[in-house]
C-alpha cells in the first residue's frame, strides 16, 4: 500500500478481532527498555503493552547499533482517555475549520488520534517511542513526539520531506528495526508503531486482529 490509510478508514474497522487474551505486561520490569515518564497517568497504565509487543520491542532494540536504545514513551491507553484525546483534537479542528463536515473532522482527527473504537493503544498493541543514546538523550527525529500535523506543518508524517537528513536517517533506522521485528507504523506519526491490532492486520494482510480494545483490569 503506497497511499496512507487513515485509522478512520472503514477498511480498518471492518477487520474482525480474534482476541487472544494475551496479558498486558509492564515494560519497566527487567530494565530491558529505557522508559520515559512524560505520559505517566493513573495507575501507570502507559507502561503496559501486550506481552507479544514487548517481545518484539526487545528484539528490535537488539538490532540497533551499539550505544543506541529505544526510548519507550507510551503504550496502553484506557479507552476513556483515548476518547477524551480524540474529542479534544476534533474540537480543535472544528474551531479552525468551520466549513468542514462531521466526516471531514472525523477523518482529519484520525491522522493524529485514533478513533476510540479501534484505537491500537487501547488494545495494548501500540507504542509511542523514539531513539536515544546510552545516556537517555533523545536523537533528532525531526519533530517532538506527539507534534500534530498543524504544529509540525506535516513533518510528523513518517516520510515527510521537510526534515533534516539526520532526522531522516534516524527515522529510517527506527523503522528498519521495528519493521524487522514485526511492527507496523502509522504513517502520519513517525513515533507510533503497533503489532496485533486491526491496523496491523490490514497492513500485513492478516485476516483478523489478535488484540482488541479492553479495560486494563481485564488483562492483569
PDB file of C-alpha atoms in Angstrom:
ATOM      1  CA  UNK A   1       0.000   0.000   0.000  1.00  0.00           C
ATOM      2  CA  UNK A   2       1.542   3.285  -1.105  1.00  0.00           C
ATOM      3  CA  UNK A   3      -1.352   5.555  -0.171  1.00  0.00           C
ATOM      4  CA  UNK A   4      -1.759   6.391   3.517  1.00  0.00           C
ATOM      5  CA  UNK A   5      -4.654   4.526   5.082  1.00  0.00           C
ATOM      6  CA  UNK A   6      -6.065   6.505   7.998  1.00  0.00           C
ATOM      7  CA  UNK A   7      -7.399   4.889  11.164  1.00  0.00           C
ATOM      8  CA  UNK A   8     -10.837   6.232  10.251  1.00  0.00           C
ATOM      9  CA  UNK A   9     -10.905   4.249   7.001  1.00  0.00           C
ATOM     10  CA  UNK A  10     -13.804   1.742   7.016  1.00  0.00           C
ATOM     11  CA  UNK A  11     -11.341  -0.950   5.948  1.00  0.00           C
ATOM     12  CA  UNK A  12      -9.703  -0.746   9.374  1.00  0.00           C
ATOM     13  CA  UNK A  13     -12.955  -1.029  11.331  1.00  0.00           C
ATOM     14  CA  UNK A  14     -14.010  -3.919   9.091  1.00  0.00           C
ATOM     15  CA  UNK A  15     -11.132  -6.098  10.325  1.00  0.00           C
ATOM     16  CA  UNK A  16     -12.512  -8.601  12.859  1.00  0.00           C
ATOM     17  CA  UNK A  17     -10.842  -9.132  16.220  1.00  0.00           C
ATOM     18  CA  UNK A  18      -9.931 -12.682  17.268  1.00  0.00           C
ATOM     19  CA  UNK A  19      -8.973 -11.708  20.809  1.00  0.00           C
ATOM     20  CA  UNK A  20      -6.202 -13.999  22.043  1.00  0.00           C
ATOM     21  CA  UNK A  21      -6.402 -12.902  25.669  1.00  0.00           C
ATOM     22  CA  UNK A  22      -2.695 -12.229  25.956  1.00  0.00           C
ATOM     23  CA  UNK A  23      -1.884 -10.318  29.114  1.00  0.00           C
ATOM     24  CA  UNK A  24      -0.529  -6.821  29.464  1.00  0.00           C
ATOM     25  CA  UNK A  25       2.979  -6.590  30.898  1.00  0.00           C
ATOM     26  CA  UNK A  26       4.921  -3.750  32.491  1.00  0.00           C
ATOM     27  CA  UNK A  27       7.796  -2.732  30.219  1.00  0.00           C
ATOM     28  CA  UNK A  28       9.717  -1.363  33.215  1.00  0.00           C
ATOM     29  CA  UNK A  29      10.300  -4.818  34.662  1.00  0.00           C
ATOM     30  CA  UNK A  30      13.716  -6.176  33.850  1.00  0.00           C
ATOM     31  CA  UNK A  31      15.015  -2.795  32.649  1.00  0.00           C
ATOM     32  CA  UNK A  32      15.025  -4.099  29.084  1.00  0.00           C
ATOM     33  CA  UNK A  33      13.909  -0.730  27.660  1.00  0.00           C
ATOM     34  CA  UNK A  34      14.531   2.889  28.509  1.00  0.00           C
ATOM     35  CA  UNK A  35      11.211   4.282  29.737  1.00  0.00           C
ATOM     36  CA  UNK A  36      10.248   7.947  29.681  1.00  0.00           C
ATOM     37  CA  UNK A  37       7.506   9.068  32.090  1.00  0.00           C
ATOM     38  CA  UNK A  38       6.172  12.101  30.206  1.00  0.00           C
ATOM     39  CA  UNK A  39       2.838  10.329  29.579  1.00  0.00           C
ATOM     40  CA  UNK A  40       2.541   8.940  33.105  1.00  0.00           C
ATOM     41  CA  UNK A  41      -1.097   8.716  34.153  1.00  0.00           C
ATOM     42  CA  UNK A  42      -3.437   6.891  36.531  1.00  0.00           C
ATOM     43  CA  UNK A  43      -2.095   3.514  37.712  1.00  0.00           C
ATOM     44  CA  UNK A  44       0.908   3.863  35.383  1.00  0.00           C
ATOM     45  CA  UNK A  45      -1.172   2.377  32.546  1.00  0.00           C
ATOM     46  CA  UNK A  46       1.161   3.991  29.988  1.00  0.00           C
ATOM     47  CA  UNK A  47       3.909   1.475  30.818  1.00  0.00           C
ATOM     48  CA  UNK A  48       1.917  -1.602  29.789  1.00  0.00           C
ATOM     49  CA  UNK A  49       1.736  -3.384  26.436  1.00  0.00           C
ATOM     50  CA  UNK A  50       0.782  -6.873  25.350  1.00  0.00           C
ATOM     51  CA  UNK A  51       3.436  -9.483  26.014  1.00  0.00           C
ATOM     52  CA  UNK A  52       3.951 -10.106  22.298  1.00  0.00           C
ATOM     53  CA  UNK A  53       4.536  -6.408  21.674  1.00  0.00           C
ATOM     54  CA  UNK A  54       7.204  -6.179  24.370  1.00  0.00           C
ATOM     55  CA  UNK A  55       8.958  -9.257  22.998  1.00  0.00           C
ATOM     56  CA  UNK A  56       9.144  -7.599  19.592  1.00  0.00           C
ATOM     57  CA  UNK A  57      10.421  -4.325  21.036  1.00  0.00           C
ATOM     58  CA  UNK A  58      13.243  -6.148  22.783  1.00  0.00           C
ATOM     59  CA  UNK A  59      14.045  -7.922  19.525  1.00  0.00           C
ATOM     60  CA  UNK A  60      14.095  -4.570  17.671  1.00  0.00           C
ATOM     61  CA  UNK A  61      16.355  -3.000  20.253  1.00  0.00           C
ATOM     62  CA  UNK A  62      18.866  -5.831  19.880  1.00  0.00           C
ATOM     63  CA  UNK A  63      19.231  -4.855  16.218  1.00  0.00           C
ATOM     64  CA  UNK A  64      20.235  -1.258  16.963  1.00  0.00           C
ATOM     65  CA  UNK A  65      23.859  -0.161  16.647  1.00  0.00           C
ATOM     66  CA  UNK A  66      25.864  -0.221  19.859  1.00  0.00           C
ATOM     67  CA  UNK A  67      25.196   2.822  22.027  1.00  0.00           C
ATOM     68  CA  UNK A  68      21.603   3.351  20.872  1.00  0.00           C
ATOM     69  CA  UNK A  69      18.411   2.374  22.672  1.00  0.00           C
ATOM     70  CA  UNK A  70      14.688   2.502  22.104  1.00  0.00           C
ATOM     71  CA  UNK A  71      13.059   5.082  24.366  1.00  0.00           C
ATOM     72  CA  UNK A  72       9.554   3.918  25.272  1.00  0.00           C
ATOM     73  CA  UNK A  73       7.107   6.762  25.942  1.00  0.00           C
ATOM     74  CA  UNK A  74       3.569   5.346  25.911  1.00  0.00           C
ATOM     75  CA  UNK A  75       1.873   2.005  25.455  1.00  0.00           C
ATOM     76  CA  UNK A  76      -1.556   1.160  26.825  1.00  0.00           C
ATOM     77  CA  UNK A  77      -4.139   3.947  26.949  1.00  0.00           C
ATOM     78  CA  UNK A  78      -7.515   3.386  28.673  1.00  0.00           C
ATOM     79  CA  UNK A  79     -10.489   3.737  26.278  1.00  0.00           C
ATOM     80  CA  UNK A  80     -11.855   6.673  28.283  1.00  0.00           C
ATOM     81  CA  UNK A  81      -8.571   8.563  27.868  1.00  0.00           C
ATOM     82  CA  UNK A  82      -8.446   7.710  24.168  1.00  0.00           C
ATOM     83  CA  UNK A  83     -11.966   9.062  23.743  1.00  0.00           C
ATOM     84  CA  UNK A  84     -11.012  12.269  25.550  1.00  0.00           C
ATOM     85  CA  UNK A  85      -7.939  12.815  23.360  1.00  0.00           C
ATOM     86  CA  UNK A  86      -9.906  12.195  20.172  1.00  0.00           C
ATOM     87  CA  UNK A  87     -12.751  14.529  21.104  1.00  0.00           C
ATOM     88  CA  UNK A  88     -10.402  17.303  22.213  1.00  0.00           C
ATOM     89  CA  UNK A  89      -8.484  17.241  18.944  1.00  0.00           C
ATOM     90  CA  UNK A  90     -11.685  17.021  16.898  1.00  0.00           C
ATOM     91  CA  UNK A  91     -12.964  20.091  18.723  1.00  0.00           C
ATOM     92  CA  UNK A  92      -9.776  21.993  17.832  1.00  0.00           C
ATOM     93  CA  UNK A  93     -10.336  21.133  14.195  1.00  0.00           C
ATOM     94  CA  UNK A  94     -13.974  22.225  14.321  1.00  0.00           C
ATOM     95  CA  UNK A  95     -12.926  25.589  15.733  1.00  0.00           C
ATOM     96  CA  UNK A  96     -10.457  26.242  12.907  1.00  0.00           C
ATOM     97  CA  UNK A  97     -12.367  24.621  10.029  1.00  0.00           C
ATOM     98  CA  UNK A  98     -15.919  25.863  10.369  1.00  0.00           C
ATOM     99  CA  UNK A  99     -16.800  24.717   6.842  1.00  0.00           C
ATOM    100  CA  UNK A 100     -15.776  21.076   7.370  1.00  0.00           C
ATOM    101  CA  UNK A 101     -18.378  18.349   7.605  1.00  0.00           C
ATOM    102  CA  UNK A 102     -18.543  15.910  10.518  1.00  0.00           C
ATOM    103  CA  UNK A 103     -16.994  13.266   8.260  1.00  0.00           C
ATOM    104  CA  UNK A 104     -14.093  15.555   7.359  1.00  0.00           C
ATOM    105  CA  UNK A 105     -13.486  16.343  11.024  1.00  0.00           C
ATOM    106  CA  UNK A 106     -13.527  12.655  11.947  1.00  0.00           C
ATOM    107  CA  UNK A 107     -11.105  11.750   9.174  1.00  0.00           C
ATOM    108  CA  UNK A 108      -8.721  14.625   9.894  1.00  0.00           C
ATOM    109  CA  UNK A 109      -8.748  13.904  13.612  1.00  0.00           C
ATOM    110  CA  UNK A 110      -7.736  10.313  12.918  1.00  0.00           C
ATOM    111  CA  UNK A 111      -4.433  11.493  11.419  1.00  0.00           C
ATOM    112  CA  UNK A 112      -3.327  12.300  14.957  1.00  0.00           C
ATOM    113  CA  UNK A 113      -5.606  10.409  17.366  1.00  0.00           C
ATOM    114  CA  UNK A 114      -7.184   7.046  16.583  1.00  0.00           C
ATOM    115  CA  UNK A 115     -10.976   6.778  16.789  1.00  0.00           C
ATOM    116  CA  UNK A 116     -11.712   5.259  20.229  1.00  0.00           C
ATOM    117  CA  UNK A 117     -13.458   2.129  18.968  1.00  0.00           C
ATOM    118  CA  UNK A 118     -10.431   0.858  17.032  1.00  0.00           C
ATOM    119  CA  UNK A 119      -7.522   2.530  18.848  1.00  0.00           C
ATOM    120  CA  UNK A 120      -4.388   0.344  18.954  1.00  0.00           C
ATOM    121  CA  UNK A 121      -3.223   1.973  22.202  1.00  0.00           C
ATOM    122  CA  UNK A 122      -6.403   0.868  23.980  1.00  0.00           C
ATOM    123  CA  UNK A 123      -5.699  -2.699  22.913  1.00  0.00           C
ATOM    124  CA  UNK A 124      -2.199  -2.617  24.376  1.00  0.00           C
ATOM    125  CA  UNK A 125      -0.972  -3.145  20.821  1.00  0.00           C
ATOM    126  CA  UNK A 126       0.680   0.213  20.119  1.00  0.00           C
ATOM    127  CA  UNK A 127       3.713   2.068  21.369  1.00  0.00           C
ATOM    128  CA  UNK A 128       4.913   5.618  21.011  1.00  0.00           C
ATOM    129  CA  UNK A 129       8.691   5.579  21.077  1.00  0.00           C
ATOM    130  CA  UNK A 130      11.858   7.152  19.781  1.00  0.00           C
ATOM    131  CA  UNK A 131      15.621   6.628  19.735  1.00  0.00           C
ATOM    132  CA  UNK A 132      18.065   7.651  22.434  1.00  0.00           C
ATOM    133  CA  UNK A 133      21.751   7.304  23.153  1.00  0.00           C
ATOM    134  CA  UNK A 134      23.063   5.192  26.026  1.00  0.00           C
ATOM    135  CA  UNK A 135      22.593   8.101  28.401  1.00  0.00           C
ATOM    136  CA  UNK A 136      18.925   8.508  27.520  1.00  0.00           C
ATOM    137  CA  UNK A 137      19.365  11.627  25.379  1.00  0.00           C
ATOM    138  CA  UNK A 138      16.848  11.652  22.529  1.00  0.00           C
ATOM    139  CA  UNK A 139      18.116  11.684  18.957  1.00  0.00           C
ATOM    140  CA  UNK A 140      16.839  14.147  16.380  1.00  0.00           C
ATOM    141  CA  UNK A 141      13.841  12.636  14.572  1.00  0.00           C
ATOM    142  CA  UNK A 142      12.563  15.854  13.049  1.00  0.00           C
ATOM    143  CA  UNK A 143       9.764  16.862  15.431  1.00  0.00           C
ATOM    144  CA  UNK A 144       8.929  16.469  19.053  1.00  0.00           C
ATOM    145  CA  UNK A 145       6.950  13.359  19.779  1.00  0.00           C
ATOM    146  CA  UNK A 146       3.170  13.950  19.540  1.00  0.00           C
ATOM    147  CA  UNK A 147       3.537  17.019  17.329  1.00  0.00           C
ATOM    148  CA  UNK A 148       0.295  17.268  15.384  1.00  0.00           C
ATOM    149  CA  UNK A 149       0.143  17.908  11.612  1.00  0.00           C
ATOM    150  CA  UNK A 150      -0.739  21.580  12.101  1.00  0.00           C
ATOM    151  CA  UNK A 151       2.064  22.333  14.552  1.00  0.00           C
ATOM    152  CA  UNK A 152       4.705  20.468  12.555  1.00  0.00           C
ATOM    153  CA  UNK A 153       3.469  21.520   9.092  1.00  0.00           C
ATOM    154  CA  UNK A 154       3.253  17.842   8.250  1.00  0.00           C
ATOM    155  CA  UNK A 155       6.754  16.978   9.474  1.00  0.00           C
ATOM    156  CA  UNK A 156       5.198  14.452  11.876  1.00  0.00           C
ATOM    157  CA  UNK A 157       4.424  12.257   8.862  1.00  0.00           C
ATOM    158  CA  UNK A 158       6.967   9.438   8.801  1.00  0.00           C
ATOM    159  CA  UNK A 159       8.176  10.148   5.266  1.00  0.00           C
ATOM    160  CA  UNK A 160       7.899  13.941   5.436  1.00  0.00           C
ATOM    161  CA  UNK A 161      10.243  15.881   3.164  1.00  0.00           C
ATOM    162  CA  UNK A 162      10.617  18.906   5.454  1.00  0.00           C
ATOM    163  CA  UNK A 163      13.064  17.363   7.955  1.00  0.00           C
ATOM    164  CA  UNK A 164      16.854  17.252   8.117  1.00  0.00           C
ATOM    165  CA  UNK A 165      18.998  14.472   6.681  1.00  0.00           C
ATOM    166  CA  UNK A 166      19.982  13.474  10.223  1.00  0.00           C
ATOM    167  CA  UNK A 167      16.361  13.164  11.279  1.00  0.00           C
ATOM    168  CA  UNK A 168      15.541  11.206   8.124  1.00  0.00           C
ATOM    169  CA  UNK A 169      18.390   8.793   8.795  1.00  0.00           C
ATOM    170  CA  UNK A 170      17.242   8.303  12.382  1.00  0.00           C
ATOM    171  CA  UNK A 171      13.661   7.636  11.271  1.00  0.00           C
ATOM    172  CA  UNK A 172      14.963   5.136   8.731  1.00  0.00           C
ATOM    173  CA  UNK A 173      16.940   3.315  11.419  1.00  0.00           C
ATOM    174  CA  UNK A 174      13.998   3.264  13.828  1.00  0.00           C
ATOM    175  CA  UNK A 175      11.717   1.979  11.095  1.00  0.00           C
ATOM    176  CA  UNK A 176      14.153  -0.685   9.944  1.00  0.00           C
ATOM    177  CA  UNK A 177      14.493  -2.406  13.316  1.00  0.00           C
ATOM    178  CA  UNK A 178      10.818  -2.147  14.256  1.00  0.00           C
ATOM    179  CA  UNK A 179       9.657  -3.426  10.868  1.00  0.00           C
ATOM    180  CA  UNK A 180      12.123  -6.311  11.080  1.00  0.00           C
ATOM    181  CA  UNK A 181      10.652  -7.179  14.479  1.00  0.00           C
ATOM    182  CA  UNK A 182       7.138  -7.351  13.035  1.00  0.00           C
ATOM    183  CA  UNK A 183       5.599  -3.993  13.930  1.00  0.00           C
ATOM    184  CA  UNK A 184       3.895  -1.569  11.546  1.00  0.00           C
ATOM    185  CA  UNK A 185       3.964   2.216  11.525  1.00  0.00           C
ATOM    186  CA  UNK A 186       1.061   4.637  11.348  1.00  0.00           C
ATOM    187  CA  UNK A 187       2.454   6.881   8.564  1.00  0.00           C
ATOM    188  CA  UNK A 188       1.101  10.150   9.948  1.00  0.00           C
ATOM    189  CA  UNK A 189       3.105   9.686  13.171  1.00  0.00           C
ATOM    190  CA  UNK A 190       6.744   8.596  12.939  1.00  0.00           C
ATOM    191  CA  UNK A 191       6.715   7.540  16.611  1.00  0.00           C
ATOM    192  CA  UNK A 192       3.622   5.276  16.525  1.00  0.00           C
ATOM    193  CA  UNK A 193       4.159   1.543  15.936  1.00  0.00           C
ATOM    194  CA  UNK A 194       1.915  -1.419  16.591  1.00  0.00           C
ATOM    195  CA  UNK A 195       1.517  -5.169  16.434  1.00  0.00           C
ATOM    196  CA  UNK A 196      -1.587  -7.348  16.643  1.00  0.00           C
ATOM    197  CA  UNK A 197      -4.242  -4.620  16.250  1.00  0.00           C
ATOM    198  CA  UNK A 198      -6.678  -4.007  13.402  1.00  0.00           C
ATOM    199  CA  UNK A 199      -4.400  -1.567  11.613  1.00  0.00           C
ATOM    200  CA  UNK A 200      -1.534  -4.064  11.764  1.00  0.00           C
ATOM    201  CA  UNK A 201      -3.812  -6.783  10.390  1.00  0.00           C
ATOM    202  CA  UNK A 202      -4.909  -4.612   7.459  1.00  0.00           C
ATOM    203  CA  UNK A 203      -1.386  -3.543   6.524  1.00  0.00           C
ATOM    204  CA  UNK A 204       0.097  -7.039   6.829  1.00  0.00           C
ATOM    205  CA  UNK A 205      -2.816  -8.846   5.168  1.00  0.00           C
ATOM    206  CA  UNK A 206      -3.834 -10.824   8.249  1.00  0.00           C
ATOM    207  CA  UNK A 207      -7.452 -11.969   8.398  1.00  0.00           C
ATOM    208  CA  UNK A 208      -8.053 -10.728  11.940  1.00  0.00           C
ATOM    209  CA  UNK A 209      -6.521  -8.690  14.730  1.00  0.00           C
ATOM    210  CA  UNK A 210      -5.084 -10.510  17.738  1.00  0.00           C
ATOM    211  CA  UNK A 211      -5.872  -7.768  20.247  1.00  0.00           C
ATOM    212  CA  UNK A 212      -8.968  -5.634  20.768  1.00  0.00           C
ATOM    213  CA  UNK A 213      -9.548  -2.579  22.985  1.00  0.00           C
ATOM    214  CA  UNK A 214     -10.164  -3.555  26.587  1.00  0.00           C
ATOM    215  CA  UNK A 215     -10.002  -2.102  30.069  1.00  0.00           C
ATOM    216  CA  UNK A 216      -6.624  -2.596  31.718  1.00  0.00           C
ATOM    217  CA  UNK A 217      -8.039  -4.706  34.552  1.00  0.00           C
ATOM    218  CA  UNK A 218      -9.072  -7.422  32.117  1.00  0.00           C
ATOM    219  CA  UNK A 219      -5.506  -8.488  31.499  1.00  0.00           C
ATOM    220  CA  UNK A 220      -3.514  -8.358  34.702  1.00  0.00           C
TER     221      UNK A 220
END
